[in-house]
Amino acid sequence: MVQIQRHFEGGNAIFGPGCVLTGYFLNANVRVTIHLSVKADANSVLIHWRPSSVDRDPNAVRDTLKGFGPLRFFQRAASTFGSLSRRGYWSNVAGYYQPEHALAAVRHFSGIPQMEATLLYTAYFTVSKELADVVLLDVDDIISQTQHVDTAWDDRRQNVTMLRISGPNRETIVDLKRILEAIFSGKVASKTVEKKAGCEIWHDFFAGPQGDIWLQHLGRDTGLIIVSDRAQRRLRIYDPDPEAGDGDEQAHVVEMKLAEKVTELNLPREAHTISLDRNSLRKLISSDTVAKLQKLLGATNVSLDIVSKKLVLYCSRDAVWLATYQLDLPLPPPTAQKPPQACPVCSDITSEIQLSCGHVSCRECFDHQLNVASGDLSSHHFPVRCWHENCQHPLSILDLRRYAPGTMIDSLLKASLTYFIRSHPDEYRNCRKPDCASVYLRNGYHEIFTCPACLTQTCTLCHSATHVGWTCAQYQERVKKDEVNERLLDSYKASAGTKDCPKCGTLIEKIDGCNHMECSGCHAHVCWQCLKFFSRPDRCYDHMNLVHGGDGLEAEGDEEGEWSDDSEGTYVVAHISACLTFHEKAYPGGIQHTKEQGNAWPSTSFFLIVH
């Protein structure tokens, strides 16, 4: 039975015919391709302290760290992290085996004066030495553009290399991990039809030693590296010299050569059977005729069944005629032609899709049925079966690889895995981050789950944020109190007319005056109307006049009658930010220019009132 493997939702999933999940493995070290495995954790702590503080020598700090759990290592921090500490502080990194121990250490040291503790997020890439050499330039170029990230290459074994990236910012490590995974995964070879990616290119020929030799020759001719990923049944293309600039063009040439090879391997082979009597069979066995046939047609294209006394040749009719003529063998009877078949869905006569079960389907109905199965998680769609009413045979992986695009196959496999996970709610649960679909075991060995995709940490007992130092019940009670306090605070802010500073979150309140506010916490200059903040007051006033048509005093003055006049007329208010030259005779009503009390208005800002 042909199976296919994919790395989905933080684990390795194996699928059989009909896209049915046959195995799902969750572990810390996830294999992405046959040459790459990735691991991510948040088990390390970066600690800064003043050497002059009491009991803050390295040995004392290490002894304190051991109290939270077994240490993997305790060493001086890399120079990359030096900018994260203040001058005069010592820096060390402590690594634990479990994330709860690291979180407990961060919580402990964060409450001690003259000490700082930061959680570090780390991703490990274990790759073959050959692959590491190919992508080294690309990887180093990406890493060099990222700040506050410590990296190290480590040759663990003769043919295996490990890359470690570590940093205090979760988003930075997650983004860098995603980019490096794409580089290490390479380009999956696929047929291109009308500038759209079509079916992925694969044949079991590439899973054997002959296929490896053929790929090596093709790579030598094109200057690229082609790797056979047998587990995922994919061919991956790598460019060892990306700076040359011709990688995309050469990759297209490689894909064309691969597609031609697969077409040649998939040429239909007709089975021609020659029935033998006892004397003919005995004569055939005692001669070298079979060996000569294998040399002419290929060893795998000649089969001799002694029990049934039949010689079967797999080749074209012309090749059979030539071989039997040269070796003086009887010509087998012509192969019976199959009658035309109709698509079981639309009843049109077709031969576009020829399934291994012997039935056919038109391209439109085939694609439609796969789309329905990938979008509907109902149980009756898996396994995906032949649509002939008398068959119901699960679609083989080979049929899907031959006729369905790679993106469609992945959609089907993801839908099958999602259905499986939802069918086992007591065993599996998704990461608590809304846009992440990684999965963890609810009854696993560890209390804290660190998502291998987004590095979000979750308590596996109550599916909430980590709460080291509290039980799940205590934490839930605290959350409820916080929610009540938040509602009370929101109610107070609504009644008192206060808002949160958009920069630091400090409550600010407007009693009177214009819409320019200065936060007492961070001293940002805030527009009260839209809560946009600025570093200088004049920029805030420019924004209010440009975007909101004024500073808010105009509307306030209209309500109080400050600018009212019984006579009919038009009032034009403009904010002048430069020196104004005018002629008194041009405005008989005169010009008033007033300056608001205090330093709210720049010295060159005036109100122009035209009657």
XYZ file of C-alpha atoms in Angstrom:
611
model
C 0.000 0.000 0.000
C 1.468 3.339 -1.080
C 1.399 5.988 1.667
C 2.347 9.657 1.784
C 3.727 11.785 4.625
C 3.203 15.466 5.342
C 4.251 17.860 8.101
C 0.964 19.396 9.298
C -0.143 21.280 12.414
C 3.055 20.717 14.383
C 3.315 16.970 13.738
C 4.052 14.299 11.157
C 0.958 12.806 9.522
C 0.883 9.679 7.354
C -1.976 9.076 4.934
C -3.080 6.003 2.987
C -5.512 5.432 0.078
C -8.470 7.780 0.090
C -6.444 10.339 2.131
C -7.297 8.489 5.345
C -5.002 9.325 8.263
C -3.077 6.194 9.235
C -0.634 7.760 11.709
C -0.098 11.085 13.509
C 2.993 11.752 15.611
C 3.485 14.771 17.858
C 6.958 15.315 19.265
C 9.353 18.108 20.048
C 11.562 17.359 17.052
C 9.374 17.527 13.932
C 10.647 16.148 10.613
C 9.732 18.561 7.824
C 11.561 16.771 5.000
C 13.730 13.704 4.796
C 16.813 15.935 5.213
C 15.410 18.459 7.719
C 13.927 18.349 11.199
C 12.884 21.416 13.216
C 12.492 21.908 16.943
C 11.354 25.040 18.799
C 11.125 25.777 22.528
C 11.141 28.499 25.175
C 13.218 26.731 27.822
C 16.045 29.261 28.272
C 16.399 32.395 30.397
C 18.634 35.429 29.832
C 19.701 36.916 33.191
C 21.405 40.275 33.906
C 22.662 41.404 37.314
C 25.105 43.784 38.941
C 28.192 41.963 40.190
C 28.368 44.282 43.214
C 24.946 43.232 44.539
C 24.768 40.835 47.498
C 25.022 37.116 46.637
C 25.000 37.807 42.936
C 28.167 36.011 41.859
C 27.706 33.431 39.074
C 27.848 30.442 41.409
C 25.117 31.849 43.631
C 22.915 32.634 40.630
C 23.429 29.129 39.240
C 22.536 27.547 42.585
C 19.338 29.593 42.691
C 18.461 28.530 39.145
C 18.900 24.860 40.053
C 16.109 25.258 42.577
C 13.533 25.599 39.770
C 14.516 22.433 37.890
C 17.445 20.544 36.339
C 19.714 22.749 34.255
C 20.845 21.767 30.781
C 23.500 24.484 30.722
C 24.571 27.738 32.396
C 26.935 29.903 30.370
C 27.935 33.455 29.531
C 25.478 35.196 27.218
C 26.475 35.789 23.628
C 27.619 39.268 22.626
C 24.456 39.526 20.523
C 22.447 39.943 23.717
C 24.795 42.541 25.181
C 22.645 45.431 23.980
C 19.694 44.054 25.955
C 21.348 44.739 29.318
C 22.428 47.964 30.952
C 26.062 48.928 31.281
C 27.783 47.353 34.262
C 25.602 44.226 34.308
C 26.739 40.620 33.975
C 24.844 38.422 31.511
C 24.313 34.666 31.531
C 21.960 32.206 29.852
C 20.425 29.252 31.678
C 18.761 26.401 29.803
C 16.137 24.067 31.265
C 14.502 20.880 30.013
C 10.936 22.069 30.656
C 9.346 25.482 29.907
C 7.651 25.707 33.324
C 11.062 25.778 35.006
C 12.216 28.651 32.784
C 9.007 30.602 33.474
C 9.410 30.081 37.222
C 12.965 31.450 37.041
C 11.835 34.520 35.082
C 9.104 35.217 37.617
C 11.518 34.856 40.548
C 14.337 37.064 39.281
C 12.064 39.746 37.843
C 11.052 40.717 41.378
C 14.618 41.190 42.670
C 16.225 44.676 42.529
C 19.230 45.077 40.221
C 18.349 41.860 38.364
C 16.630 41.308 35.031
C 15.354 38.010 33.608
C 14.053 37.489 30.067
C 12.592 34.379 28.451
C 14.453 33.270 25.312
C 12.781 31.596 22.322
C 14.879 29.120 20.349
C 14.535 27.203 17.077
C 16.786 24.313 16.060
C 17.293 23.107 12.462
C 18.951 19.702 12.063
C 19.924 19.178 8.426
C 22.183 16.988 6.381
C 25.676 18.363 5.816
C 25.097 18.355 2.065
C 21.940 20.462 2.362
C 23.542 22.846 4.876
C 26.377 23.566 2.437
C 23.895 24.277 -0.364
C 21.760 26.856 1.510
C 24.488 28.326 3.724
C 24.750 31.624 1.832
C 20.992 32.216 1.823
C 20.663 31.384 5.523
C 23.545 33.587 6.643
C 22.218 36.483 4.549
C 18.780 36.295 6.206
C 20.217 35.998 9.723
C 22.569 38.954 9.221
C 19.558 41.221 8.663
C 17.950 40.333 12.019
C 18.840 42.079 15.282
C 19.063 40.639 18.815
C 19.285 37.046 17.550
C 22.093 34.705 18.559
C 22.981 31.961 16.059
C 25.343 29.013 16.046
C 26.204 26.170 13.640
C 27.135 22.882 15.257
C 28.430 19.766 13.456
C 26.867 17.076 15.649
C 27.845 14.099 13.520
C 29.798 13.554 10.358
C 26.844 14.046 8.000
C 24.504 16.135 10.199
C 24.636 19.832 11.066
C 22.466 21.789 13.506
C 21.632 25.501 13.286
C 20.355 27.220 16.445
C 18.685 30.651 16.482
C 17.684 32.255 19.781
C 16.259 35.603 20.887
C 13.961 37.341 23.407
C 11.364 38.468 20.868
C 8.876 35.707 20.036
C 7.625 37.299 16.797
C 11.173 37.737 15.496
C 12.086 34.089 16.091
C 8.800 32.863 14.596
C 9.269 34.944 11.431
C 12.896 33.896 11.077
C 11.984 30.240 11.652
C 9.309 30.398 8.946
C 11.729 31.956 6.421
C 14.508 29.452 7.156
C 12.091 26.518 6.890
C 11.172 27.684 3.391
C 14.858 27.943 2.426
C 15.692 24.501 3.811
C 12.595 22.966 2.164
C 13.672 24.131 -1.296
C 11.409 24.350 -4.336
C 9.080 21.398 -4.880
C 9.289 20.291 -8.513
C 5.933 20.560 -10.290
C 4.571 20.868 -13.787
C 3.735 24.397 -14.867
C 0.614 24.822 -16.992
C -0.252 28.329 -18.202
C 2.014 29.870 -15.530
C 0.150 27.990 -12.791
C 1.643 25.248 -10.647
C 0.169 21.926 -11.647
C 0.733 18.370 -10.466
C 3.884 17.704 -8.497
C 6.495 15.685 -10.362
C 7.180 12.270 -8.865
C 7.768 8.673 -9.818
C 8.911 5.769 -7.663
C 11.919 5.544 -9.978
C 13.395 8.487 -8.018
C 13.135 6.545 -4.739
C 15.763 4.018 -5.832
C 19.522 4.103 -6.437
C 19.090 4.397 -10.218
C 16.920 7.468 -9.700
C 19.536 9.050 -7.407
C 22.212 8.595 -10.068
C 19.935 10.064 -12.742
C 19.179 13.117 -10.540
C 22.885 13.643 -9.849
C 23.637 13.736 -13.578
C 20.767 16.184 -14.169
C 21.954 18.407 -11.321
C 25.509 18.392 -12.677
C 24.271 19.474 -16.102
C 22.095 22.328 -14.754
C 24.181 23.498 -11.791
C 21.382 22.794 -9.282
C 20.915 20.267 -6.496
C 17.924 17.898 -6.843
C 17.006 15.888 -3.749
C 14.561 12.974 -3.643
C 12.318 13.291 -0.568
C 11.083 9.709 -0.365
C 8.934 10.182 2.744
C 6.846 12.973 1.246
C 7.247 11.625 -2.307
C 8.538 14.933 -3.634
C 11.518 16.199 -5.610
C 13.135 19.312 -4.126
C 15.317 21.732 -6.094
C 18.051 23.887 -4.508
C 20.196 26.617 -6.000
C 23.725 26.494 -4.511
C 24.639 29.873 -6.060
C 21.632 32.224 -5.695
C 23.737 35.302 -6.437
C 24.194 34.158 -10.043
C 20.591 35.172 -10.751
C 19.692 32.351 -13.143
C 18.252 29.976 -10.547
C 14.614 30.355 -11.602
C 15.414 29.755 -15.262
C 17.508 26.699 -14.481
C 14.834 25.366 -12.108
C 12.321 25.594 -14.947
C 14.690 23.601 -17.170
C 15.053 20.969 -14.444
C 11.281 20.683 -14.067
C 10.893 20.187 -17.810
C 13.522 17.429 -17.803
C 11.896 15.763 -14.798
C 8.451 15.929 -16.414
C 9.820 14.358 -19.599
C 11.396 11.540 -17.596
C 8.161 10.846 -15.705
C 6.206 10.859 -18.981
C 8.641 8.339 -20.394
C 8.326 6.158 -17.285
C 4.531 6.376 -17.343
C 4.101 5.325 -20.955
C 1.301 2.756 -21.078
C 2.628 -0.800 -21.077
C 0.520 -3.419 -22.749
C 0.656 -6.929 -21.331
C 1.144 -9.482 -24.115
C 0.759 -13.110 -23.010
C 2.281 -16.071 -24.864
C 0.822 -19.423 -23.785
C 3.307 -22.313 -23.816
C 2.830 -26.070 -23.885
C 5.011 -28.395 -21.825
C 7.646 -28.930 -24.504
C 7.858 -25.219 -25.371
C 8.219 -24.304 -21.673
C 10.970 -26.902 -21.166
C 12.821 -25.643 -24.231
C 12.481 -22.033 -23.096
C 13.848 -22.770 -19.633
C 16.833 -24.679 -20.938
C 17.800 -21.865 -23.334
C 18.924 -18.265 -22.873
C 15.820 -16.880 -24.613
C 14.460 -15.241 -21.456
C 17.791 -13.481 -20.825
C 17.819 -12.214 -24.399
C 14.239 -10.935 -24.002
C 15.211 -9.095 -20.806
C 18.125 -7.470 -22.619
C 15.865 -6.341 -25.469
C 12.829 -5.193 -23.453
C 14.213 -4.631 -19.964
C 14.415 -7.009 -17.013
C 11.190 -5.737 -15.428
C 9.250 -6.096 -18.691
C 9.630 -9.871 -18.975
C 7.789 -12.284 -16.691
C 7.764 -16.101 -16.932
C 5.071 -17.935 -14.963
C 6.109 -21.609 -14.804
C 2.944 -22.746 -13.026
C 0.538 -21.345 -15.597
C 3.041 -21.867 -18.470
C 2.774 -18.251 -19.626
C 5.362 -15.758 -20.842
C 4.176 -12.158 -20.311
C 5.846 -9.251 -22.133
C 5.129 -5.657 -21.070
C 5.766 -3.368 -24.023
C 4.219 -2.004 -27.182
C 2.799 -4.271 -29.885
C 5.587 -3.333 -32.277
C 8.280 -4.232 -29.708
C 6.621 -7.631 -29.141
C 6.523 -8.331 -32.838
C 10.229 -7.501 -33.244
C 11.335 -9.528 -30.183
C 9.347 -12.645 -31.067
C 10.587 -12.496 -34.667
C 14.253 -12.278 -33.620
C 13.980 -15.091 -31.046
C 11.648 -17.344 -33.003
C 8.773 -17.187 -30.531
C 5.073 -17.374 -31.305
C 3.368 -13.997 -31.676
C 0.854 -13.416 -28.855
C -2.783 -12.712 -29.757
C -3.762 -9.048 -30.072
C -4.817 -7.284 -26.875
C -8.567 -6.828 -26.579
C -9.585 -3.174 -26.752
C -11.539 -1.844 -23.785
C -14.941 -0.378 -24.627
C -15.317 3.369 -24.031
C -16.490 4.325 -20.533
C -18.679 7.116 -19.224
C -17.926 9.456 -16.340
C -20.011 8.187 -13.378
C -20.978 11.761 -12.427
C -21.928 13.496 -15.678
C -22.226 10.374 -17.926
C -19.998 11.870 -20.641
C -17.751 9.471 -22.557
C -14.192 10.294 -21.494
C -10.705 8.935 -20.909
C -9.129 12.013 -19.255
C -8.796 10.477 -15.782
C -8.094 6.738 -15.711
C -8.112 5.467 -12.137
C -6.213 2.418 -10.965
C -9.509 0.680 -10.138
C -10.310 0.612 -13.872
C -12.910 3.386 -14.000
C -12.666 6.800 -15.617
C -13.726 10.342 -14.852
C -13.765 13.609 -16.734
C -11.423 16.343 -15.517
C -14.206 18.724 -14.458
C -16.025 16.163 -12.303
C -12.756 14.876 -10.818
C -11.690 18.373 -9.713
C -15.187 19.161 -8.407
C -15.356 16.053 -6.235
C -11.932 16.766 -4.735
C -12.916 20.378 -4.026
C -16.049 19.231 -2.207
C -14.098 16.714 -0.134
C -11.408 19.249 0.839
C -13.977 21.861 1.900
C -16.409 19.631 3.811
C -15.265 17.904 6.996
C -18.138 15.420 7.027
C -17.129 11.864 7.741
C -18.605 10.471 4.523
C -15.917 12.223 2.440
C -13.055 10.227 3.933
C -11.839 8.016 2.515
C -12.213 9.688 -0.883
C -13.561 6.937 -3.127
C -14.168 6.219 -6.797
C -17.551 7.659 -7.714
C -18.710 4.643 -9.726
C -21.756 3.184 -7.981
C -20.448 -0.393 -8.135
C -16.878 0.388 -7.071
C -16.372 2.686 -4.060
C -12.660 1.878 -4.196
C -10.506 4.460 -2.262
C -8.503 6.684 -4.575
C -4.894 5.593 -4.479
C -2.093 8.002 -3.635
C -0.652 7.333 -7.103
C -3.904 8.433 -8.768
C -3.957 11.653 -6.750
C -0.313 12.397 -7.506
C -0.896 11.773 -11.207
C -4.025 13.881 -11.712
C -4.409 16.364 -8.816
C -2.296 19.515 -8.233
C -0.041 19.513 -5.194
C -2.075 22.269 -3.537
C -5.257 20.206 -3.880
C -3.587 17.133 -2.384
C -2.389 19.177 0.595
C -5.917 20.589 1.062
C -7.364 17.076 1.090
C -4.785 15.841 3.584
C -5.321 18.849 5.866
C -9.093 18.335 5.765
C -8.649 14.666 6.644
C -6.373 15.541 9.573
C -8.753 18.256 10.805
C -11.647 15.813 10.720
C -9.594 13.302 12.705
C -8.637 15.884 15.355
C -12.214 17.096 15.746
C -13.319 13.493 16.107
C -11.018 13.100 19.140
C -11.669 16.225 21.290
C -10.620 14.459 24.495
C -7.195 13.655 23.067
C -6.194 16.578 20.828
C -6.620 20.338 21.009
C -5.494 23.231 18.833
C -3.070 25.964 19.848
C -4.871 28.761 21.697
C -3.623 31.386 19.241
C -6.598 31.998 16.900
C -4.695 31.926 13.606
C -2.535 28.885 14.460
C -3.682 25.326 13.776
C -0.961 23.414 15.624
C -2.121 20.548 17.823
C -1.124 19.312 21.266
C -2.066 16.331 23.430
C -4.493 17.226 26.211
C -3.219 14.393 28.404
C 0.411 14.734 27.475
C 3.455 14.349 29.663
C 4.082 18.080 30.104
C 1.960 20.758 31.702
C 3.008 23.554 29.342
C 2.767 23.230 25.572
C 5.102 25.431 23.513
C 3.666 25.601 20.008
C 6.324 24.557 17.470
C 4.810 26.901 14.867
C 4.100 30.194 16.697
C 5.912 29.534 20.041
C 2.774 30.484 21.983
C 2.718 28.762 25.362
C -0.439 27.103 26.689
C -1.406 25.279 29.868
C -2.506 21.847 28.643
C -4.724 21.335 31.705
C -7.040 24.333 31.272
C -6.173 25.569 27.728
C -5.283 29.076 28.929
C -2.161 31.196 29.196
C 0.632 29.818 31.349
C 0.230 30.540 35.064
C 3.323 29.292 36.890
C 2.784 29.688 40.626
C -1.007 29.357 40.450
C -3.213 26.355 40.063
C -5.682 26.334 37.174
C -8.539 27.158 39.583
C -6.630 30.072 41.127
C -5.753 31.434 37.718
C -9.332 31.202 36.437
C -10.549 33.036 39.542
C -7.981 35.749 38.932
C -9.084 36.056 35.294
C -12.700 36.493 36.403
C -11.700 39.241 38.835
C -9.667 40.944 36.125
C -12.659 40.816 33.767
C -14.878 42.399 36.430
C -12.282 45.085 37.063
C -11.989 45.747 33.338
C -15.749 46.207 33.016
C -15.786 48.563 36.009
C -12.875 50.512 34.548
C -14.568 50.755 31.133
C -17.754 51.971 32.825
C -15.815 54.599 34.768
C -13.969 55.789 31.652
C -17.242 56.118 29.761
C -18.903 58.138 32.544
C -15.863 60.272 33.396
C -14.868 60.982 29.817
C -11.398 59.496 30.138
C -9.388 57.617 27.546
C -6.216 55.529 27.420
C -3.059 57.175 26.192
C -2.370 55.533 22.809
C 1.346 55.361 23.577
C 1.639 54.151 27.185
C -1.946 53.379 28.291
C -2.115 55.985 31.051
C -5.612 57.323 31.704
C -6.037 60.862 30.391
C -9.048 63.090 31.035
C -10.205 66.227 29.247
C -11.890 68.804 31.483
C -11.938 71.811 29.150
C -9.862 73.521 26.480
C -8.876 72.280 23.043
C -8.358 68.742 21.821
C -4.607 68.843 22.395
C -3.678 66.656 25.384
C -0.315 65.931 26.965
C -0.020 62.565 28.715
C 1.287 62.803 32.269
C 2.888 59.385 31.959
C 4.929 59.447 28.754
C 4.418 63.167 27.841
C 3.167 62.295 24.386
C 1.080 64.980 22.645
C -2.284 63.399 21.854
C -5.184 64.419 19.633
C -8.220 63.800 21.858
C -10.540 63.247 18.912
C -8.690 60.377 17.139
C -6.026 59.502 19.773
C -3.124 59.941 17.400
C 0.019 60.961 19.279
C 3.008 63.164 18.375
C 6.374 64.043 19.853
C 5.827 67.847 19.615
C 2.775 70.028 20.279
C 2.988 71.968 17.006
C 2.695 68.727 15.018
C -0.379 67.818 17.026
C -1.995 71.201 16.222
C -1.098 70.899 12.547
C -2.739 67.459 12.516
C -5.925 68.717 14.221
C -6.363 71.592 11.792
C -5.553 69.521 8.730
C -7.559 66.397 9.598
C -10.306 67.621 11.942
C -10.727 71.198 10.722
C -9.650 72.825 13.966
C -8.612 72.242 17.535
C -12.106 71.756 18.968
C -12.478 75.204 20.503
C -14.560 76.433 17.555
C -17.405 73.995 18.213
C -17.136 74.640 21.935
C -17.339 78.382 21.366
C -20.441 78.024 19.213
C -22.243 76.187 21.987
C -21.393 78.852 24.595
C -22.061 81.783 22.315
C -18.501 83.019 22.609
C -18.289 83.850 18.927
C -21.994 84.560 18.314
C -23.206 87.714 16.592
C -26.788 88.885 16.039
C -26.019 90.342 12.663
C -26.071 88.171 9.609
C -22.671 87.324 8.320
C -20.158 84.629 7.589
C -17.360 83.696 9.875
C -14.250 82.227 8.377
C -11.752 80.760 10.785
C -8.319 79.843 9.575
C -5.197 78.741 11.353
C -2.223 80.753 10.185
C 1.167 79.142 10.835
C 3.386 81.853 9.356
C 3.761 85.588 9.325
C 0.648 87.275 7.896
C 0.792 90.424 5.800
C -2.438 92.236 5.116
C -3.874 95.643 4.324
C -6.299 97.173 6.838
C -8.346 98.770 4.077
C -9.161 95.408 2.550
C -11.107 94.311 5.663
C -13.323 97.125 6.999
C -14.404 94.972 9.941
C -10.862 94.730 11.150
C -8.809 91.762 12.095
C -8.563 90.198 15.577
C -5.693 87.894 16.328
C -5.850 86.124 19.673
C -3.406 83.779 21.316
C -4.564 81.054 23.669
C -3.290 81.317 27.189
C -0.331 79.177 28.071
C 2.006 77.462 25.653
C -0.590 75.498 23.728
C -0.233 77.562 20.541
C 3.046 78.328 18.770
C 4.069 81.951 18.767
C 3.353 82.238 15.029
C -0.184 80.758 15.220
C -3.179 83.134 14.944
C -6.930 83.055 14.449
C -8.188 85.149 11.566
C -11.831 86.250 11.952
C -13.355 87.932 8.902
C -16.717 89.724 9.352
